[in-house]
Coordinates of C-alpha atoms and ligand atoms in Angstrom, one line a residue:
M1 CA 127.9 96.0 86.1
S2 CA 127.0 99.5 85.0
E3 CA 123.8 101.0 86.2
E4 CA 122.5 104.4 85.2
I5 CA 119.7 106.4 86.7
L6 CA 117.7 108.6 84.3
V7 CA 115.5 111.4 85.7
N8 CA 112.9 113.0 83.4
V9 CA 111.3 116.1 85.0
T10 CA 108.2 117.9 83.7
P11 CA 105.8 120.2 85.6
M12 CA 103.2 117.5 85.6
E13 CA 105.3 114.5 86.6
T14 CA 108.7 113.2 87.5
R15 CA 109.8 109.8 86.1
V16 CA 112.9 107.9 87.2
A17 CA 114.3 104.9 85.4
V18 CA 117.1 102.6 86.5
V19 CA 118.9 101.2 83.5
D20 CA 121.3 98.3 83.9
N21 CA 123.6 97.6 80.9
G22 CA 121.2 99.3 78.6
A23 CA 118.1 97.4 79.9
T24 CA 115.4 99.2 81.9
Q25 CA 115.0 97.6 85.3
D26 CA 112.9 100.0 87.4
V27 CA 110.5 102.7 86.6
H28 CA 109.2 105.2 89.2
I29 CA 106.6 107.8 88.5
E30 CA 105.3 110.6 90.6
R31 CA 102.6 112.9 89.5
T32 CA 102.5 116.4 90.9
V33 CA 98.8 116.5 91.6
N34 CA 99.0 113.5 93.8
R35 CA 101.5 115.1 96.2
G36 CA 100.0 116.2 99.5
I37 CA 101.5 117.8 102.5
A38 CA 101.1 114.8 104.9
G39 CA 104.5 114.1 106.5
N40 CA 105.7 117.7 106.2
I41 CA 107.1 119.4 109.3
Y42 CA 106.4 123.1 109.9
A43 CA 107.1 125.8 112.3
G44 CA 103.7 127.1 113.1
K45 CA 102.0 129.7 115.3
V46 CA 98.9 129.0 117.5
V47 CA 96.1 131.2 116.3
R48 CA 93.4 130.1 118.6
V49 CA 93.0 127.7 121.5
L50 CA 89.7 125.9 121.8
P51 CA 89.4 124.6 125.4
G52 CA 86.0 123.2 124.8
M53 CA 87.3 120.9 122.0
Q54 CA 90.7 120.3 123.7
A55 CA 92.2 121.5 120.4
A56 CA 93.9 124.5 118.8
F57 CA 94.1 126.1 115.4
V58 CA 97.6 126.5 114.1
D59 CA 98.9 128.6 111.2
I60 CA 101.5 126.7 109.3
G61 CA 101.6 129.0 106.3
V62 CA 99.3 126.9 104.1
E63 CA 95.9 128.0 102.7
R64 CA 93.6 126.8 105.5
T65 CA 94.3 126.9 109.2
S66 CA 95.4 123.6 110.6
F67 CA 94.1 121.7 113.6
I68 CA 95.9 120.0 116.5
H69 CA 94.2 118.0 119.3
A70 CA 95.4 117.8 122.9
S71 CA 96.1 114.0 122.5
D72 CA 98.5 114.7 119.7
I73 CA 100.7 117.1 121.7
V74 CA 103.7 115.7 123.6
S75 CA 105.5 117.5 126.4
L76 CA 109.2 117.8 125.9
D77 CA 112.0 118.2 128.5
S78 CA 114.9 120.6 128.1
K79 CA 116.7 118.2 125.9
G80 CA 113.8 117.9 123.5
R81 CA 112.8 114.4 124.7
E82 CA 109.3 113.3 125.5
D83 CA 108.5 114.1 129.1
N84 CA 105.7 111.9 130.3
S85 CA 105.6 113.4 133.8
R86 CA 104.2 116.6 132.3
N87 CA 101.5 114.9 130.3
S88 CA 98.2 116.7 130.4
D89 CA 95.0 116.3 128.4
N90 CA 94.3 120.0 129.0
I91 CA 95.1 121.9 125.9
S92 CA 95.7 125.1 127.8
D93 CA 98.6 123.5 129.7
H94 CA 100.4 123.1 126.4
L95 CA 99.4 125.9 124.1
H96 CA 98.5 129.6 124.2
E97 CA 97.7 132.0 121.5
G98 CA 100.8 133.2 119.6
K99 CA 103.0 130.4 120.7
K100 CA 105.5 129.0 118.2
V101 CA 105.1 125.2 117.7
I102 CA 107.0 122.6 115.6
V103 CA 104.4 120.3 114.1
Q104 CA 104.0 117.6 111.5
V105 CA 101.0 117.0 109.2
T106 CA 99.3 113.7 109.8
K107 CA 96.3 114.2 107.4
D108 CA 96.1 116.3 104.3
P109 CA 93.6 119.2 104.2
L110 CA 90.4 118.0 102.6
G111 CA 87.7 120.2 101.2
S112 CA 87.0 122.9 103.9
K113 CA 88.8 121.0 106.6
G114 CA 92.4 122.1 107.5
A115 CA 95.3 119.7 107.9
R116 CA 95.5 117.6 111.0
L117 CA 98.7 118.1 113.0
T118 CA 100.8 116.3 115.6
S119 CA 103.7 117.5 117.7
Q120 CA 105.2 114.0 117.7
L121 CA 107.8 114.3 114.9
S122 CA 109.3 111.6 112.8
V123 CA 111.3 111.4 109.5
S124 CA 111.9 108.3 107.5
T125 CA 114.3 106.8 105.0
R126 CA 114.1 103.6 103.1
Y127 CA 115.0 101.4 106.1
L128 CA 114.6 103.6 109.2
V129 CA 112.2 105.9 110.9
L130 CA 113.8 108.5 113.2
M131 CA 111.7 109.7 116.1
P132 CA 114.0 112.3 117.6
Q133 CA 111.9 113.0 120.6
T134 CA 111.9 109.5 122.0
D135 CA 114.6 106.9 122.7
H136 CA 112.6 103.8 121.8
I137 CA 114.1 101.3 119.4
G138 CA 111.6 99.1 117.6
V139 CA 111.4 96.7 114.7
S140 CA 108.4 96.6 112.3
Q141 CA 105.9 93.9 113.3
L142 CA 105.9 92.6 109.8
I143 CA 109.3 91.2 110.3
E144 CA 108.3 88.1 112.2
D145 CA 111.5 86.0 112.5
P146 CA 112.8 86.6 116.0
V147 CA 116.4 86.0 114.9
E148 CA 116.2 88.6 112.2
R149 CA 114.6 91.1 114.6
E150 CA 117.5 90.6 117.0
R151 CA 120.0 90.8 114.2
L152 CA 118.6 94.2 113.0
Q153 CA 118.5 95.6 116.5
A154 CA 122.2 94.7 116.9
L155 CA 123.0 96.1 113.5
L156 CA 121.3 99.4 114.4
A157 CA 123.2 99.6 117.7
Q158 CA 126.4 99.0 115.9
G159 CA 125.6 101.7 113.3
L160 CA 124.6 104.2 115.9
A161 CA 127.8 103.7 117.8
A162 CA 129.9 103.9 114.6
E163 CA 128.1 107.1 113.4
D164 CA 128.3 108.7 116.9
M165 CA 124.6 108.9 117.0
T166 CA 123.8 107.0 120.3
D167 CA 121.7 110.0 121.5
A168 CA 120.1 110.8 118.2
G169 CA 116.6 109.6 119.4
G170 CA 114.3 106.6 118.8
F171 CA 114.3 104.5 115.7
I172 CA 112.1 102.0 114.0
L173 CA 113.5 99.5 111.6
R174 CA 111.1 99.4 108.7
T175 CA 109.9 96.2 107.0
A176 CA 112.1 97.0 104.0
A177 CA 115.2 96.6 106.3
E178 CA 114.7 92.8 106.4
G179 CA 118.0 91.2 105.2
V180 CA 120.0 94.4 104.8
G181 CA 123.5 94.9 106.0
L182 CA 125.4 97.4 108.1
E183 CA 126.4 99.5 105.1
E184 CA 122.8 100.2 104.2
I185 CA 121.7 101.0 107.7
S186 CA 124.7 103.3 108.2
A187 CA 124.0 105.2 105.0
D188 CA 120.5 105.8 106.2
L189 CA 121.8 106.9 109.6
R190 CA 124.2 109.4 108.1
F191 CA 121.5 110.8 106.0
L192 CA 119.1 111.2 109.0
K193 CA 121.8 112.8 111.1
R194 CA 122.4 115.5 108.5
L195 CA 118.7 115.9 107.8
W196 CA 117.7 116.3 111.4
A197 CA 120.5 118.7 112.1
A198 CA 119.2 120.9 109.2
V199 CA 115.6 120.6 110.4
S200 CA 116.5 121.6 113.9
R201 CA 118.6 124.5 112.7
R202 CA 115.7 125.8 110.6
A203 CA 113.2 125.2 113.5
R204 CA 115.3 127.3 115.9
A205 CA 115.7 130.1 113.4
A206 CA 112.1 130.2 112.2
S207 CA 110.2 133.3 113.3
K208 CA 107.0 132.8 111.4
A209 CA 105.0 129.9 109.9
E210 CA 107.5 128.1 107.7
L211 CA 108.0 124.7 106.0
L212 CA 111.0 122.9 107.7
Y213 CA 110.9 119.5 106.1
E214 CA 109.0 117.8 103.4
D215 CA 109.2 114.3 102.2
L216 CA 111.6 114.3 99.3
P217 CA 110.2 114.6 95.8
L218 CA 110.7 111.5 93.8
H219 CA 114.0 112.3 92.1
L220 CA 115.7 113.2 95.4
R221 CA 114.2 110.1 97.1
T222 CA 115.5 108.0 94.3
V223 CA 119.0 109.3 94.5
R224 CA 119.0 108.8 98.3
D225 CA 117.6 105.2 98.0
L226 CA 119.1 103.9 94.7
A227 CA 122.4 105.6 94.3
R228 CA 124.5 102.6 95.3
S229 CA 128.1 102.3 94.3
S230 CA 127.1 100.3 91.2
V231 CA 125.4 103.4 89.8
E232 CA 127.8 105.1 87.4
R233 CA 125.9 108.1 86.3
I234 CA 122.7 110.0 87.1
Y235 CA 121.3 112.0 84.2
I236 CA 118.7 114.7 84.8
D237 CA 117.0 116.5 81.9
S238 CA 115.9 119.6 83.8
R239 CA 118.4 122.4 84.6
E240 CA 116.4 123.4 87.7
S241 CA 116.1 119.9 89.1
H242 CA 119.7 119.2 88.3
A243 CA 120.7 122.2 90.4
A244 CA 118.4 121.2 93.2
L245 CA 119.8 117.7 93.1
Q246 CA 123.3 119.0 93.2
E247 CA 122.5 121.0 96.3
F248 CA 120.7 118.1 97.9
C249 CA 123.6 115.8 97.3
S250 CA 126.3 118.1 98.5
E251 CA 124.3 118.5 101.8
Y252 CA 123.1 114.9 102.4
V253 CA 124.8 112.4 100.1
P254 CA 128.1 114.0 99.0
E255 CA 129.5 110.7 97.7
V256 CA 127.0 110.9 94.8
S257 CA 127.7 114.5 93.7
S258 CA 130.4 113.7 91.1
R259 CA 128.1 111.3 89.3
L260 CA 125.3 113.8 88.5
E261 CA 125.0 115.1 85.0
H262 CA 122.6 117.5 83.4
Y263 CA 121.4 115.9 80.2
V264 CA 121.1 118.5 77.4
G265 CA 120.7 116.3 74.3
E266 CA 118.2 116.9 71.6
R267 CA 116.4 113.5 71.9
P268 CA 114.2 113.0 75.0
L269 CA 116.2 111.2 77.6
F270 CA 113.7 108.3 78.0
D271 CA 113.6 107.8 74.2
M272 CA 117.3 107.6 73.9
H273 CA 117.6 104.8 76.4
G274 CA 114.6 102.9 75.2
V275 CA 112.7 103.5 78.5
E276 CA 109.6 104.9 76.8
D277 CA 109.3 101.7 74.7
E278 CA 109.9 99.7 77.8
I279 CA 107.0 101.4 79.6
Q280 CA 104.7 100.7 76.8
R281 CA 105.8 97.1 76.7
G282 CA 105.3 96.9 80.4
L283 CA 101.6 97.6 80.0
G284 CA 101.0 95.0 77.4
R285 CA 100.0 91.4 78.0
K286 CA 102.5 89.8 75.6
V287 CA 106.3 90.1 75.8
D288 CA 108.3 88.8 72.8
L289 CA 111.5 86.9 73.3
K290 CA 114.4 87.1 70.8
S291 CA 114.2 83.4 70.0
G292 CA 110.7 83.8 68.7
G293 CA 109.0 82.6 71.9
Y294 CA 106.9 84.9 74.1
L295 CA 105.5 85.5 77.6
I296 CA 101.9 86.1 78.4
L297 CA 101.5 88.0 81.7
D298 CA 98.1 88.1 83.4
Q299 CA 97.5 90.2 86.5
T300 CA 94.5 89.2 88.6
E301 CA 93.3 90.3 92.0
A302 CA 95.0 87.2 93.7
M303 CA 98.1 86.6 91.6
T304 CA 100.1 87.2 88.5
T305 CA 100.5 84.3 86.1
I306 CA 103.3 84.2 83.5
D307 CA 103.0 81.7 80.7
V308 CA 106.1 80.9 78.6
N309 CA 105.4 79.9 75.0
T310 CA 107.6 78.7 72.1
G311 CA 106.9 80.8 69.0
S312 CA 106.7 79.1 65.7
F313 CA 107.2 75.4 65.0
V314 CA 109.9 73.7 67.0
G315 CA 112.0 71.3 65.0
R316 CA 112.1 67.7 66.2
S317 CA 115.8 67.3 66.1
N318 CA 116.8 69.8 68.6
Q319 CA 113.5 70.2 70.4
A320 CA 114.8 69.8 73.9
E321 CA 117.6 72.3 73.3
T322 CA 115.2 74.9 71.8
I323 CA 112.8 74.6 74.7
L324 CA 115.6 75.0 77.2
K325 CA 116.9 78.0 75.3
T326 CA 113.4 79.6 75.3
N327 CA 112.9 78.9 79.0
L328 CA 116.2 80.5 79.9
E329 CA 115.5 83.5 77.8
A330 CA 112.1 83.7 79.4
V331 CA 113.8 83.8 82.9
S332 CA 115.7 87.0 82.3
A333 CA 112.8 88.6 80.5
L334 CA 110.3 87.8 83.2
A335 CA 112.6 88.9 86.0
R336 CA 112.9 92.2 84.3
Q337 CA 109.2 92.5 83.7
L338 CA 108.5 91.9 87.4
R339 CA 110.6 94.9 88.2
V340 CA 109.5 97.2 85.4
R341 CA 105.8 96.4 86.1
N342 CA 106.5 96.3 89.8
L343 CA 104.3 93.2 90.3
G344 CA 103.9 91.8 93.8
G345 CA 102.2 89.0 95.7
I346 CA 101.9 85.5 94.4
I347 CA 103.5 84.9 91.0
I348 CA 103.0 81.6 89.1
I349 CA 105.2 80.8 86.1
D350 CA 104.3 78.1 83.6
F351 CA 107.6 77.2 81.8
I352 CA 107.5 75.1 78.6
D353 CA 107.6 71.5 79.7
M354 CA 111.1 70.0 79.9
A355 CA 111.6 66.3 79.8
D356 CA 115.3 66.5 81.0
A357 CA 115.7 66.9 84.7
E358 CA 119.0 68.6 84.3
H359 CA 117.3 71.2 82.1
R360 CA 114.7 71.8 84.7
R361 CA 117.4 72.3 87.4
Q362 CA 119.2 74.7 85.1
V363 CA 116.1 76.9 84.5
H364 CA 115.4 76.9 88.2
R365 CA 118.9 77.9 89.1
T366 CA 118.9 80.7 86.5
L367 CA 115.6 82.0 87.9
E368 CA 117.1 82.0 91.5
K369 CA 120.1 83.9 90.3
A370 CA 118.0 86.5 88.4
M371 CA 115.7 87.1 91.3
Q372 CA 118.6 87.6 93.7
R373 CA 119.4 90.8 91.8
D374 CA 115.9 92.1 92.4
P375 CA 116.0 94.7 95.2
A376 CA 112.4 93.8 96.1
R377 CA 112.2 90.9 98.6
N378 CA 111.2 87.7 96.8
Q379 CA 111.1 84.0 97.4
I380 CA 110.8 81.1 95.0
T381 CA 108.6 78.8 97.0
G382 CA 108.7 75.7 94.9
V383 CA 107.5 73.7 91.9
S384 CA 104.0 72.4 91.9
E385 CA 102.9 68.9 90.8
L386 CA 102.0 70.3 87.4
G387 CA 105.4 71.9 87.0
L388 CA 104.4 75.4 87.8
V389 CA 107.0 77.5 89.6
E390 CA 105.5 79.5 92.5
M391 CA 107.1 82.5 93.9
T392 CA 106.3 85.6 96.0
R393 CA 107.6 89.2 95.6
K394 CA 107.2 92.0 98.0
R395 CA 106.2 95.4 96.6
T396 CA 106.2 98.7 98.3
R397 CA 104.6 100.9 95.7
E398 CA 101.9 100.6 93.1
S399 CA 102.3 98.5 90.0
L400 CA 103.0 100.3 86.8
E401 CA 99.6 99.3 85.5
R402 CA 97.8 100.7 88.6
M403 CA 99.7 103.9 88.3
L404 CA 99.0 104.5 84.6
C405 CA 95.8 102.7 83.7
E406 CA 92.2 102.4 84.7
E407 CA 89.7 99.6 84.2
C408 CA 88.4 99.3 80.7
P409 CA 84.9 100.8 80.8
V410 CA 83.8 98.7 77.8
C411 CA 84.5 95.3 79.2
Q412 CA 84.7 96.2 82.9
G413 CA 88.2 94.7 83.2
R414 CA 87.2 91.3 81.9
G415 CA 89.3 91.8 78.8
V416 CA 86.8 90.3 76.5
L417 CA 83.5 91.4 74.9
K418 CA 80.4 89.5 73.8
T419 CA 80.6 88.9 70.0
A420 CA 78.3 90.9 67.7
E421 CA 76.6 87.6 67.0
T422 CA 75.8 87.0 70.7
V423 CA 74.5 90.5 71.0
C424 CA 72.3 90.1 67.9
Y425 CA 70.7 87.0 69.5
E426 CA 70.1 88.9 72.7
I427 CA 68.4 91.6 70.7
F428 CA 66.2 89.0 69.0
R429 CA 65.1 87.6 72.4
E430 CA 64.4 91.1 73.8
I431 CA 62.3 91.9 70.7
M432 CA 60.3 88.7 71.2
R433 CA 59.6 89.7 74.8
D434 CA 58.6 93.3 73.9
A435 CA 56.5 92.2 71.0
R436 CA 54.4 90.1 73.3
A437 CA 54.1 92.7 76.0
Y438 CA 53.3 95.8 73.9
E439 CA 50.9 96.6 71.0
N440 CA 53.1 99.0 69.1
D441 CA 53.6 98.4 65.4
T442 CA 57.2 99.5 65.1
L443 CA 60.3 98.8 67.2
M444 CA 63.6 100.6 66.9
V445 CA 66.9 99.0 67.9
L446 CA 69.8 101.3 68.9
A447 CA 73.1 99.4 68.9
A448 CA 76.8 99.7 68.0
Q449 CA 77.7 99.9 64.3
S450 CA 79.2 96.4 64.3
V451 CA 75.9 94.9 65.7
V452 CA 73.7 96.9 63.3
D453 CA 75.9 95.8 60.4
R454 CA 75.6 92.2 61.3
L455 CA 71.8 92.4 61.8
L456 CA 71.5 93.8 58.3
D457 CA 73.9 91.4 56.7
E458 CA 74.6 87.9 58.2
E459 CA 71.4 88.0 60.3
S460 CA 69.1 89.6 57.7
A461 CA 67.2 86.3 56.9
N462 CA 66.6 85.7 60.6
L463 CA 65.5 89.3 61.0
S464 CA 62.9 89.1 58.3
D465 CA 61.6 85.8 59.8
L466 CA 61.3 87.5 63.1
E467 CA 59.5 90.5 61.7
E468 CA 57.0 88.2 59.9
F469 CA 56.5 86.1 63.1
I470 CA 55.7 89.1 65.4
G471 CA 54.0 91.1 62.6
K472 CA 55.8 94.3 63.4
T473 CA 58.4 96.5 61.7
I474 CA 61.9 96.7 63.1
S475 CA 64.1 99.6 62.3
F476 CA 67.8 100.3 63.3
R477 CA 70.1 103.0 64.3
A478 CA 73.8 102.7 64.8
E479 CA 74.9 104.7 67.9
P480 CA 78.6 105.6 67.7
N481 CA 79.0 105.9 71.5
Y482 CA 77.5 102.5 72.3
S483 CA 79.9 99.7 73.0
Q484 CA 79.4 96.4 71.2
E485 CA 77.5 94.9 74.2
H486 CA 75.2 97.9 74.7
F487 CA 71.8 98.2 73.0
D488 CA 68.4 99.7 73.5
I489 CA 65.0 98.8 72.0
I490 CA 62.5 101.6 71.7
L491 CA 58.8 101.3 71.0
L492 CA 57.5 103.7 68.4
Ligands
LIG1 ZN1 88.1 96.1 77.8

């Protein structure tokens, strides 16, 4: 299997795609404006202690002065570990003006409010959170199975011993760690070891307010999380980001360095590998299959439904075979769509009915195999009485649609509009109401072009009957910014 990672960098956004044998599998997008400073670690200087509020203002080198409360300050012993014996709620016991502090941002600055800080530090990877000031080992509460919880704790202990990190501090095994092996845990441990050594070094050396650590930008995070051994090449289309990535890799993931490549081709990187088209397709409702069949994907609040359809007329002679072929093709297409669109939660698949039990089993097996290759945790839960396949898929980031789209303001997300005919009849009813209530001789209807056209064409006979019946004149004006459902009636 040959996987490639493509990184497209612009000042506004960074996009990363994972391409497997030429087919786009994952798309990650990070927009610059959405990046805050929460999670960043700074060396800061106390500017003012506020004993009345049990808080202090700290300069961390960002625009507004940040804020730390006494309850967010931990006392440390000489080895840098939490020292509960020296706990005090009195801010003056911890801080004084001019003191250098190492802090982490817990809340982004908002409006006139500065960032909120804590002195309890933590850094995370895909599977682990390192809390260097504690020695507590924990497992995410979302992993419920006691056997799995125990397995992960044992795995972590094994990894810590192997990496010579038994005194590295406390760890939390994140929900995403469920089911992973020693190799993944150890890779994260090695990364955290190097990272924390670098942060500590910078913290000791810092003499003024300074950024010590920030959560990695998307392309670095992706390389850290996705650069498995199956990844053959990583292409980056920005010289600057390529250099930064090169530096990042040599410091933290040296095994990846040789696979980085600066893409300098004429054609945009995402165009060349068909990713741009794939993103557009990933936003549509219909996905065509090569055999002529197609998928219809509908995302609702509660679940995603995928309907498999045969395309044109299916011949009688080889009907069962054609249906099987279409369903099998649908399996690989939908497995890929789930990843590209990053759909989560309950997923219901309606395959084309298969009379042959062996065909049904074959489709089911193929689906299981396809879903095993999906890095997001998923489970095929069963087949309903009506033949619907039910499954769940865990998602850790927003779906492609949420990321790139907003609700349609015309139909408010329903996906359908009242027909011009329906709106015409609503207008007629409203005119009747107004004609009874008011004495004016003339009424003016403001509506969308399509509705006005219909009133003056197909509905013209009804309209003149209505005018006669109410004894009033009705005039019209097409309003280009009205949607088809939107109209107003004005008394003149
Ligand atoms: Zn709409």
